Short mmCIF file of C-alpha atoms and ligand atoms in Angstrom, two decimals:
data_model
loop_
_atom_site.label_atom_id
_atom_site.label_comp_id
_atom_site.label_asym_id
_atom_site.label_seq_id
_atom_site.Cartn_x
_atom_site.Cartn_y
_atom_site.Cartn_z
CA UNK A 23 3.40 -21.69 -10.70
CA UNK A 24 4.68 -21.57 -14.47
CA UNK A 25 8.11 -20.21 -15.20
CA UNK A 26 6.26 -16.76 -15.84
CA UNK A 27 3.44 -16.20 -13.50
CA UNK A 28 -0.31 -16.33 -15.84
CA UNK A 29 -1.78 -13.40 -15.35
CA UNK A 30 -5.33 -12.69 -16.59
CA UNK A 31 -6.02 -9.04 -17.10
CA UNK A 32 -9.81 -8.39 -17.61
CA UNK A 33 -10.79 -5.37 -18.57
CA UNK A 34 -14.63 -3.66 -18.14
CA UNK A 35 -16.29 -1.05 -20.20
CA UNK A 36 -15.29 2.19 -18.59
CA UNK A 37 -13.18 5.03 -19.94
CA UNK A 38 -10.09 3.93 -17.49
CA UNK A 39 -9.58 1.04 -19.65
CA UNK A 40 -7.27 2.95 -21.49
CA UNK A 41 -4.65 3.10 -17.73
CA UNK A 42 -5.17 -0.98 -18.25
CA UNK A 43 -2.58 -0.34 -21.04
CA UNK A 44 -0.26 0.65 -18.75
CA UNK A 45 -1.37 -2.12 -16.31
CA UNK A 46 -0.31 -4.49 -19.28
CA UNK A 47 3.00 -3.06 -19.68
CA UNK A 48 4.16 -3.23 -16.50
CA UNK A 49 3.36 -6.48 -16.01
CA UNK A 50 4.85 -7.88 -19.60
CA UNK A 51 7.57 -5.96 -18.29
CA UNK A 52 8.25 -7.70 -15.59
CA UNK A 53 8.25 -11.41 -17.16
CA UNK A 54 4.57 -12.00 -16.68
CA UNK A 55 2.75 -13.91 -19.21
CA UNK A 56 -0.80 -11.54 -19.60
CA UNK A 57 -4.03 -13.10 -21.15
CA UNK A 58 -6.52 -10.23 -21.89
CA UNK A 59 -9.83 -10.55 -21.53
CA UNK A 60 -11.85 -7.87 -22.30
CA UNK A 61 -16.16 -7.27 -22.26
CA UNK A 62 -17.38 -5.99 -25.29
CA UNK A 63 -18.22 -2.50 -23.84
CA UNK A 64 -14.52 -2.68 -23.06
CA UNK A 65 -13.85 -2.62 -26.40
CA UNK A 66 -15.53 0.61 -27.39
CA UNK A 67 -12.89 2.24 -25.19
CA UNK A 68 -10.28 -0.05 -26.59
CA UNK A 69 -9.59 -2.19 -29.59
CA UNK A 70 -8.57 -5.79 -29.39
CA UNK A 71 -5.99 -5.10 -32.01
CA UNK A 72 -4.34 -3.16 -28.86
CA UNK A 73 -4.93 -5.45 -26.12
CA UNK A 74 -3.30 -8.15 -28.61
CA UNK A 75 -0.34 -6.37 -29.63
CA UNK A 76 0.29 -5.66 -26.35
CA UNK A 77 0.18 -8.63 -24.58
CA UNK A 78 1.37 -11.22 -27.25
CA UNK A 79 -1.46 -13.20 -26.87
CA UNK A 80 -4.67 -13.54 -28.61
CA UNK A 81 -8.13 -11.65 -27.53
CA UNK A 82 -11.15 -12.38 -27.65
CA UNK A 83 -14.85 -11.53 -24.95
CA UNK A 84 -16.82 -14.30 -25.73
CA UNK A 85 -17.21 -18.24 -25.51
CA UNK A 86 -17.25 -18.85 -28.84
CA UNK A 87 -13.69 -18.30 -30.26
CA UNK A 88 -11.36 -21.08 -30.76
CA UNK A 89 -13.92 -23.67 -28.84
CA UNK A 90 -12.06 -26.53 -29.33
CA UNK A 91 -9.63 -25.26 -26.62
CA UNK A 92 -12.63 -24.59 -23.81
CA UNK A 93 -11.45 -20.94 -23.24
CA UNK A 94 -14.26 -20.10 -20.75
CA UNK A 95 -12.89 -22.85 -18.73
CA UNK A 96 -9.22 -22.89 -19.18
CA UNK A 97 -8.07 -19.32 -18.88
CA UNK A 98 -9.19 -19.26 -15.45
CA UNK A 99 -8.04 -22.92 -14.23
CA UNK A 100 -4.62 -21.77 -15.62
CA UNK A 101 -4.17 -18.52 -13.91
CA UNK A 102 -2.04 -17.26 -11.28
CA UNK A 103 -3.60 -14.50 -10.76
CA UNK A 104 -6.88 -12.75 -12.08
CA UNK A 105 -7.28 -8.71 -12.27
CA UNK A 106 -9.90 -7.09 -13.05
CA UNK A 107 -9.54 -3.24 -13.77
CA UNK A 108 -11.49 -1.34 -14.43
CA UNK A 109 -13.84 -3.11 -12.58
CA UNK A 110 -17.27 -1.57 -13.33
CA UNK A 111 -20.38 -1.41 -11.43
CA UNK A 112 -21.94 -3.47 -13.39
CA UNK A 113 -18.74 -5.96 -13.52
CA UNK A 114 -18.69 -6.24 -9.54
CA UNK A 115 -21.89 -6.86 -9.74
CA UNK A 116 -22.13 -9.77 -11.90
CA UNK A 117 -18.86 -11.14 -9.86
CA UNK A 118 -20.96 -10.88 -6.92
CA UNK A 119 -23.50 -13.01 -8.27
CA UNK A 120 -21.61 -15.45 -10.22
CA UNK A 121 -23.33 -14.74 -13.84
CA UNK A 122 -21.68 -15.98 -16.75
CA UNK A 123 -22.54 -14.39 -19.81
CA UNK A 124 -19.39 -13.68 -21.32
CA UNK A 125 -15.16 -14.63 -21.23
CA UNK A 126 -14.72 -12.84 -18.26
CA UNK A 127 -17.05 -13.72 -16.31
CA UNK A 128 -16.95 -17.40 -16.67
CA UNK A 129 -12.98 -16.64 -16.03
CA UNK A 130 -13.75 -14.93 -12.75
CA UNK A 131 -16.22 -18.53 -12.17
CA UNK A 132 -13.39 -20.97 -12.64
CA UNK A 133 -10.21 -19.09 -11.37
CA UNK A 134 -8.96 -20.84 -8.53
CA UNK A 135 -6.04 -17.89 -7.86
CA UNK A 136 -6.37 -14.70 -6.26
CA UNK A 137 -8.50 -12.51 -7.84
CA UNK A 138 -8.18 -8.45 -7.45
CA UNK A 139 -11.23 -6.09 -8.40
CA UNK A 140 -9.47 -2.41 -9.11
CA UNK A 141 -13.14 -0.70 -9.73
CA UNK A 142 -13.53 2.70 -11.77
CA UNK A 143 -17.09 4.34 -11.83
CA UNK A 144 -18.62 7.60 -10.53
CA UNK A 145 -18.97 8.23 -7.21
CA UNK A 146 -22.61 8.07 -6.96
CA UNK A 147 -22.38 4.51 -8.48
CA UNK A 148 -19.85 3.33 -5.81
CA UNK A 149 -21.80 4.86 -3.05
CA UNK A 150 -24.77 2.78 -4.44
CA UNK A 151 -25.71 0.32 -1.71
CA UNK A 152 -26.52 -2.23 -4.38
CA UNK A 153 -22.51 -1.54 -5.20
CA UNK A 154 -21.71 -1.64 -1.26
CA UNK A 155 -23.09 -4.98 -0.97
CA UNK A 156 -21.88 -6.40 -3.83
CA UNK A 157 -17.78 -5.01 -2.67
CA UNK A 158 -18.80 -6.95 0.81
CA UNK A 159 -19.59 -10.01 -0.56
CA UNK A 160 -16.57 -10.29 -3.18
CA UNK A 161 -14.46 -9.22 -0.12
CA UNK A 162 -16.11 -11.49 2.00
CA UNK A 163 -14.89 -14.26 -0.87
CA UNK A 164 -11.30 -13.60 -0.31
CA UNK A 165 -11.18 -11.24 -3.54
CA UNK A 166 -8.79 -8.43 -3.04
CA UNK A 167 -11.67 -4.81 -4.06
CA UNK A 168 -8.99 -1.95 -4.35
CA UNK A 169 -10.60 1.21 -3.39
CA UNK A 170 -10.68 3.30 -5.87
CA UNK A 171 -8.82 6.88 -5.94
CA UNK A 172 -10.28 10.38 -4.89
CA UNK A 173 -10.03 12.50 -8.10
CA UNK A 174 -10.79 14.13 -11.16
CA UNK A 175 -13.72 11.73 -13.08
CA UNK A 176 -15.10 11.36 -16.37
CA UNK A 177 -16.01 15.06 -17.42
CA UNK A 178 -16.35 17.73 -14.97
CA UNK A 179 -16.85 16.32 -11.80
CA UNK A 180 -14.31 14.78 -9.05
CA UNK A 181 -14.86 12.16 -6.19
CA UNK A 182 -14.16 9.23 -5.13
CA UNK A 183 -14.08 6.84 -7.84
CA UNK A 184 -11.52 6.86 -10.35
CA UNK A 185 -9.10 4.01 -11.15
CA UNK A 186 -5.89 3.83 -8.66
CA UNK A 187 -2.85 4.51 -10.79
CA UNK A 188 -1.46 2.05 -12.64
CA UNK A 189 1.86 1.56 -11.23
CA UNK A 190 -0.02 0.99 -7.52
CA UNK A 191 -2.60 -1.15 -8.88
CA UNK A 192 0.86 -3.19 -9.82
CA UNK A 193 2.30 -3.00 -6.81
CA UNK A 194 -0.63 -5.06 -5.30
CA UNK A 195 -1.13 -7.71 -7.68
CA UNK A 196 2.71 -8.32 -7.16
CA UNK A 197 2.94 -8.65 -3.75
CA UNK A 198 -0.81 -11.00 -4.16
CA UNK A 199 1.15 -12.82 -6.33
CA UNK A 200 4.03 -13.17 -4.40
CA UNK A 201 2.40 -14.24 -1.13
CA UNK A 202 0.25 -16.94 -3.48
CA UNK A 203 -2.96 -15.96 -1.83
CA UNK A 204 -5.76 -12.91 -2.07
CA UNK A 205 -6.48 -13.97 1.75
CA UNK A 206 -7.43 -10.86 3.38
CA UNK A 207 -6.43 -11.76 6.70
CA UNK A 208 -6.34 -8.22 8.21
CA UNK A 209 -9.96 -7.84 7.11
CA UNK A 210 -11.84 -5.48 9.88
CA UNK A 211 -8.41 -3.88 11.16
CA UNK A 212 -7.75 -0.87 10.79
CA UNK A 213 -4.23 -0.37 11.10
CA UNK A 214 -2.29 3.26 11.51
CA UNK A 215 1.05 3.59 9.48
CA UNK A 216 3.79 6.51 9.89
CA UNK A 217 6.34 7.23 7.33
CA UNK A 218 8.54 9.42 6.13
CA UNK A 219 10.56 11.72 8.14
CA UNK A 220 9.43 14.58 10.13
CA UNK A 221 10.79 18.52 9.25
CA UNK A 222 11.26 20.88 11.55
CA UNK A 223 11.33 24.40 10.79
CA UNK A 224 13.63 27.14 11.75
CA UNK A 225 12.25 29.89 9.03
CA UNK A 226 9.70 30.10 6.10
CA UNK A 227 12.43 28.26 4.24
CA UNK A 228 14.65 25.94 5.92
CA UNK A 229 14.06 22.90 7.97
CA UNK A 230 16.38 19.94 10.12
CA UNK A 231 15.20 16.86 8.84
CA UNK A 232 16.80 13.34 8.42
CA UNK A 233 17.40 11.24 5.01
CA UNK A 234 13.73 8.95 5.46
CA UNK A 235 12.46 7.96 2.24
CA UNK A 236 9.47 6.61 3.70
CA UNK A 237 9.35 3.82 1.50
CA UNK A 238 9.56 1.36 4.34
CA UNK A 239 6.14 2.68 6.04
CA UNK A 240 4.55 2.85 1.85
CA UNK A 241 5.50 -0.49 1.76
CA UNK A 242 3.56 -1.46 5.31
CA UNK A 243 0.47 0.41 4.13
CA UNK A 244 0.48 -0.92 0.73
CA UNK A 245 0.44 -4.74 1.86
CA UNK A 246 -1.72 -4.20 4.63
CA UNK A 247 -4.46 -2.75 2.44
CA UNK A 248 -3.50 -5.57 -0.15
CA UNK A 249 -4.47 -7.83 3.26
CA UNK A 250 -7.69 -6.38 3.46
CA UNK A 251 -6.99 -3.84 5.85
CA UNK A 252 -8.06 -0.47 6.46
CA UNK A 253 -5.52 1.70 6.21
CA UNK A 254 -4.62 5.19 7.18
CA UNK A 255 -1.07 6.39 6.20
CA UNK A 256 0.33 9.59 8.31
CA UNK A 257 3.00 10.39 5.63
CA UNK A 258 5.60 12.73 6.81
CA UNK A 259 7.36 14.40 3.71
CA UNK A 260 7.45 11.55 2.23
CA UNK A 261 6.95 12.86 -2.04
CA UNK A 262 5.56 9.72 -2.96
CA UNK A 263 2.51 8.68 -4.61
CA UNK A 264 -0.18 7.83 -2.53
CA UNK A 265 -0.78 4.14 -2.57
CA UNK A 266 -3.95 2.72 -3.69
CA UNK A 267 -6.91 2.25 -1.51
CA UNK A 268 -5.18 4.04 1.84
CA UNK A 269 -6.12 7.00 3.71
CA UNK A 270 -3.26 8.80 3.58
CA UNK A 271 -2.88 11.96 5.63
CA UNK A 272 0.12 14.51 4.99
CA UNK A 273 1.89 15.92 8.07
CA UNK A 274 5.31 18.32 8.36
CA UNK A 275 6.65 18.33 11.98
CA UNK A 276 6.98 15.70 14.82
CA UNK A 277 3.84 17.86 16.98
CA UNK A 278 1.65 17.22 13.64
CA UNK A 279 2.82 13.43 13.19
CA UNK A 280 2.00 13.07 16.83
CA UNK A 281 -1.82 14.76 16.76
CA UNK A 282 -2.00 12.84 13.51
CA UNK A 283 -1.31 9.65 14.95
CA UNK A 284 -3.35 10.00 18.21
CA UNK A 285 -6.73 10.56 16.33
CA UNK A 286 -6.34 7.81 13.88
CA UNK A 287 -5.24 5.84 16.61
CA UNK A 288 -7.93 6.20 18.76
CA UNK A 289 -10.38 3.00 17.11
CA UNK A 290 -6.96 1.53 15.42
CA UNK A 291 -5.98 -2.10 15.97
CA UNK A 292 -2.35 -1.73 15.35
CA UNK A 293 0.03 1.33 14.85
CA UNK A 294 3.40 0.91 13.08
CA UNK A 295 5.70 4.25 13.88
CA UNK A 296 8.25 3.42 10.62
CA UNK A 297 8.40 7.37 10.40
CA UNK A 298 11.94 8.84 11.39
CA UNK A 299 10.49 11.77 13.58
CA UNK A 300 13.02 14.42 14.80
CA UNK A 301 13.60 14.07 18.34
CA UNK A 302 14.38 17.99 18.78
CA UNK A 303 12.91 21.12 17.14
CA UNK A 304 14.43 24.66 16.73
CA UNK A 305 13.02 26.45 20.15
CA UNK A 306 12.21 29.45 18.57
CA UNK A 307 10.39 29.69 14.65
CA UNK A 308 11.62 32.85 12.62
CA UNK A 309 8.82 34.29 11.18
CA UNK A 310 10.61 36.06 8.52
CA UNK A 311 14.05 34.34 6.55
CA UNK A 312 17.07 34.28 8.38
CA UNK A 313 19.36 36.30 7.50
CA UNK A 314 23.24 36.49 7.30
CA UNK A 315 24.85 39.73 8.47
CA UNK A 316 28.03 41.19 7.34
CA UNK A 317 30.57 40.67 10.17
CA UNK A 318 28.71 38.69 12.82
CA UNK A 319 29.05 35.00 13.12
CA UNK A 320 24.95 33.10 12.70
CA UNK A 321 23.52 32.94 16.21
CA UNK A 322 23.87 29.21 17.19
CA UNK A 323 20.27 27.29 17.16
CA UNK A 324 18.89 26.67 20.21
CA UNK A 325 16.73 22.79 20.01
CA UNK A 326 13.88 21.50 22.51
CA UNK A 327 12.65 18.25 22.82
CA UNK A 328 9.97 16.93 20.89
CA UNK A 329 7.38 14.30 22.14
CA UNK A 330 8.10 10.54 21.54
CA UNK A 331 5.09 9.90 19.85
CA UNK A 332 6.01 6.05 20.29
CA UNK A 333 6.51 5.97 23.86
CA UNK A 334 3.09 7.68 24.65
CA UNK A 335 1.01 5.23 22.36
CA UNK A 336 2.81 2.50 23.82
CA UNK A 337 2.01 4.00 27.34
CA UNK A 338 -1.74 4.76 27.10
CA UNK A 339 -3.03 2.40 24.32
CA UNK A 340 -6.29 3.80 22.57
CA UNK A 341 -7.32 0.17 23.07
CA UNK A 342 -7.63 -2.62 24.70
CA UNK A 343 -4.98 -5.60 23.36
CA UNK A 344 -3.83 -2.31 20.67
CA UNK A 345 -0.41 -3.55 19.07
CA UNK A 346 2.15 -0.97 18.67
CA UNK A 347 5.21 -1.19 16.62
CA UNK A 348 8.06 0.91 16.36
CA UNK A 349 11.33 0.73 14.14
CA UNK A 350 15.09 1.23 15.48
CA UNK A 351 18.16 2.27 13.09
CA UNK A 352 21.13 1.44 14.72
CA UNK A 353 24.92 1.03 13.95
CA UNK A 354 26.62 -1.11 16.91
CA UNK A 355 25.39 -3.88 19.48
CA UNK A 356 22.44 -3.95 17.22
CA UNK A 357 20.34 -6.33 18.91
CA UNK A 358 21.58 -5.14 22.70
CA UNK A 359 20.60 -1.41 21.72
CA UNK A 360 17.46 -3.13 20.10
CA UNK A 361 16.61 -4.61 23.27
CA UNK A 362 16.89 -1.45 25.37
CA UNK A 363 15.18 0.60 23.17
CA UNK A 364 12.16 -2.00 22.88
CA UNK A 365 12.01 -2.25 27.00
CA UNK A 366 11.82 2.00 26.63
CA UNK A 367 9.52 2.53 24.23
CA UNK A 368 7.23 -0.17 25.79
CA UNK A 369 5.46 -1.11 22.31
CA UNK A 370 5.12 -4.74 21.27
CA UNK A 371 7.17 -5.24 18.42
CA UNK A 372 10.26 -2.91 17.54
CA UNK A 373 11.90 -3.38 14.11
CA UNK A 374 15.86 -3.53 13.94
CA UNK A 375 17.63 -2.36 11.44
CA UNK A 376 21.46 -2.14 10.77
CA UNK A 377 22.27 1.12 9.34
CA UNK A 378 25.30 1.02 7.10
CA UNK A 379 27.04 0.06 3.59
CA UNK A 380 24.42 -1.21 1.33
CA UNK A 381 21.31 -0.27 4.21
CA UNK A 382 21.32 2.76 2.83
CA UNK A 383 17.98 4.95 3.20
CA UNK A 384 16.39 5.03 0.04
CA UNK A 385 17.20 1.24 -0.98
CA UNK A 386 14.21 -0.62 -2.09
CA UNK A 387 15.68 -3.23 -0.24
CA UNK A 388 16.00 -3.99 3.79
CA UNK A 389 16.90 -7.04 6.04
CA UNK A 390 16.22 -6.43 10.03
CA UNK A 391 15.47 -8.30 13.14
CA UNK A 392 12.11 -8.28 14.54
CA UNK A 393 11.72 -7.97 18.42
CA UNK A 394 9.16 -9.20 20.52
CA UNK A 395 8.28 -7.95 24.03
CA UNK A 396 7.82 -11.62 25.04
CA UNK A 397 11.56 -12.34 23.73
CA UNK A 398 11.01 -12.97 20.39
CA UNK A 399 13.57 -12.77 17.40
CA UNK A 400 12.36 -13.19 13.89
CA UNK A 401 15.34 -12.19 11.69
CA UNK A 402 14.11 -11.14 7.78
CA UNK A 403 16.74 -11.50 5.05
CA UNK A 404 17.62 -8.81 2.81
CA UNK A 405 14.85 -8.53 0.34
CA UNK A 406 12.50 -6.13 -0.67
CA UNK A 407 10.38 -4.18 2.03
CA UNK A 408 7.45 -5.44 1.28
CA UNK A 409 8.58 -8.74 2.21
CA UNK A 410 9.77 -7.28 5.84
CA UNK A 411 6.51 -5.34 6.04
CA UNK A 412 4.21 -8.58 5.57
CA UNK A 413 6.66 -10.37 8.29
CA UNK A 414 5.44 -7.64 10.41
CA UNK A 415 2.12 -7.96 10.05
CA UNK A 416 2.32 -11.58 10.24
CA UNK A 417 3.40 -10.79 13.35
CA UNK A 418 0.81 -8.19 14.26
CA UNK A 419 -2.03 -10.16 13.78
CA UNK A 420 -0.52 -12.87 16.18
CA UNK A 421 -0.90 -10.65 18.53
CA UNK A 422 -4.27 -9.68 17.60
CA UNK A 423 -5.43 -12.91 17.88
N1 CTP B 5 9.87 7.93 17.64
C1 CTP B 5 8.76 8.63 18.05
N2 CTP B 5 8.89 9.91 18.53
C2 CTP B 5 10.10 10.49 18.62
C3 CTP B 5 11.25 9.77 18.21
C4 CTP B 5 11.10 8.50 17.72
O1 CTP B 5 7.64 8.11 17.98
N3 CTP B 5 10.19 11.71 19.08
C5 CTP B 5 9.71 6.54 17.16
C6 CTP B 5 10.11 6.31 15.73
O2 CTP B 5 9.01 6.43 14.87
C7 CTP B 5 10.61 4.86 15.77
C8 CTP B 5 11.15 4.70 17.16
O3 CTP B 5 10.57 5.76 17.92
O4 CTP B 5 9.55 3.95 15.65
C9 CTP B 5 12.66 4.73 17.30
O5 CTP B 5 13.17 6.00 17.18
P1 CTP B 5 14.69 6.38 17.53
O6 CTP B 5 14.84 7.81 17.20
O7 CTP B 5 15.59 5.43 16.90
O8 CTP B 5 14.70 6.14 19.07
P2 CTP B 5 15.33 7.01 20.19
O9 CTP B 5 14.64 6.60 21.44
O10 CTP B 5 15.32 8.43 19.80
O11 CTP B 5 16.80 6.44 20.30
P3 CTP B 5 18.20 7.05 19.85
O12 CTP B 5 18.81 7.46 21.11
O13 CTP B 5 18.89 5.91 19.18
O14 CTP B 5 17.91 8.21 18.89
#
């Protein structure tokens, strides 16, 4: 790869064009060098003057600028990594059958990188089965086809089918980029992450929780859909955006997380329990705020046990050859209390971490030690947790065979 990772940014006629701005940005940003390739109809939406500006480099949608250099040819050899959003209907389709008629889509013939579709239409379009097939057979290519976001559309109506936000659509052409291939090797799974941290509440208005970010289990469901997977995230107070082209499903208290978990688990291949979930609950739930009363100390709280989600899906898998993953923080005899806790839980693969100093919940950062069942130790530095969360599913699909 070149000292800045070549990034081609095409960009189809449809009204998102505008969020490929942003797109641009973020990846200029970020010390990637961005050709733009527009189609003409992108251009009614908008101008070359601001794709150029933008990205420092010059624009142009056909074959027949600057010849000399073979454009329709050379941008794609070149690249690192080809994006395409918005992807149009009428864009995935000509991907799917290899037409040429333009810059892009001779690009999209001679790129040899990963490529990454992030399409934008109405829903009616991407419910189209011409549009179905044409998503299967660029995924069945190796092409990364974000699915696009449920939402408010082009005038009035809402659906399925507007362009993923920006800063998501980023956060999977990095980590494509990163692992140096679009191979979607958890194509056909569907995989069940939980993150977050469960709340439990003792009125209308106050809760026991923990200090979860949830950015650990984001991070798993992110690069597992970026792997092709299907992806349903059971996000547990989480309060961040939902990731592109995952299911995500919004729960408040450990008995939610766990109903959550055992109906998406049910036709799941894997389950990854990275949510914090409370292991006690207030035993009674004041209906009305709690109030403090002149002269009497607060009535202690009385806590019951909640269900260990992890322990029961590790018990009485869904499915046959099911992996199940849990996550551990601890702060002494790490890999001892590890052990122990992987031998309780009974689930394949438990994730170590080392609570403390700069392991701070929150960090965008983690390092832990993965354990296997069968006596495995895969250590991860400390890097970002999208790094740890592709060991893991490295790991997973081991298992899965
Ligand atoms: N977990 C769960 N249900 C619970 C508690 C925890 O499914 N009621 C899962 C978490 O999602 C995580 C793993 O179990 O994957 C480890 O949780 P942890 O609370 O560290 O384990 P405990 O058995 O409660 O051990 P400790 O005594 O250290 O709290």
């Amino acid at each position: 790869m070149a000292d800045k990772p070549r990034v081609v940014l095409g960009v189809s006629g449809g009204i998102a064009a505008y969020k490929a701005c942003e797109l641009l940005r973020r990846f200029t940003e970020s010390g990637h060098d961005v050709r733009v390739v527009p189609t003409a109809s992108a251009l009614h939406f908008v101008g070359a003057a601001t794709w150029s500006a933008l990205s420092g480099n010059p624009v142009s949608t056909e074959v027949w600028s600057d010849v000399h250099e073979v454009p329709h040819v050379r941008i794609g050899q070149h690249a690192d990594l080809v994006v395409v959003a918005p992807a149009t209907a009428d864009m995935l389709a000509k991907a799917a059958h290899g037409l040429a008629d333009d810059l892009l889509t001779n690009t999209l013939l001679t790129a040899r990188c990963p490529v990454v579709f992030a399409p934008a239409m109405h829903t009616e379009m991407w419910e189209h089965p011409a549009t179905r097939e044409n998503v299967a057979t660029l995924r069945r290519r190796g092409a990364v086809v974000i699915e696009p976001a449920v939402g408010r559309l082009t005038g009035v109506d809402t659906g399925k089918g507007r362009l993923p936000e920006p800063g998501e659509i980023f956060e999977v052409c990095r980590r494509v980029l990163a692992r140096g291939t679009a191979e979607p090797d958890l194509r056909g799974r569907h995989v069940v992450v939980s993150a977050g941290g469960t709340r439990e509440p003792l009125d209308p208005v106050r809760f026991l929780g923990n200090r979860s970010s949830g950015k650990q289990g984001y991070a798993l469901a992110r690069t597992a859909a970026a792997r092709g997977a299907r992806v349903t995230l059971l996000a547990a107070n989480a309060g961040l955006p939902d990731p592109a082209g995952v299911d995500v499903v919004h729960v408040g208290t450990a008995v939610q997380l766990r109903e959550a978990v055992l109906k998406a688990a049910a036709d799941a291949d894997a389950v990854v329990m990275a949510a914090a979930v409370a292991d006690f609950r207030p035993a009674v739930y004041a209906t009305g705020k709690i109030k403090k009363k002149d002269g009497h100390e607060p009535d202690p709280v009385a806590l019951v046990r909640n269900p260990d989600i992890l322990a029961e899906i590790s018990a009485d898998r869904a499915r046959p050859g099911q992996v199940v993953v849990g996550f551990a923080a601890e702060t002494d005899d790490v890999l001892a209390n590890g052990r122990a806790k992987l031998a309780r839980k009974g689930c394949d693969l438990l994730v170590v971490n080392e609570v403390g100093e700069r392991k701070t919940f929150g960090s965008e950062q983690n390092e832990a030690v993965v354990l296997g069942a069968d006596g495995s130790e895969t250590p991860v530095p400390y890097g970002p947790k999208e790094a740890l969360a592709d060991t893991v599913w490295d790991l997973v699909l081991r298992r899965l065979g």
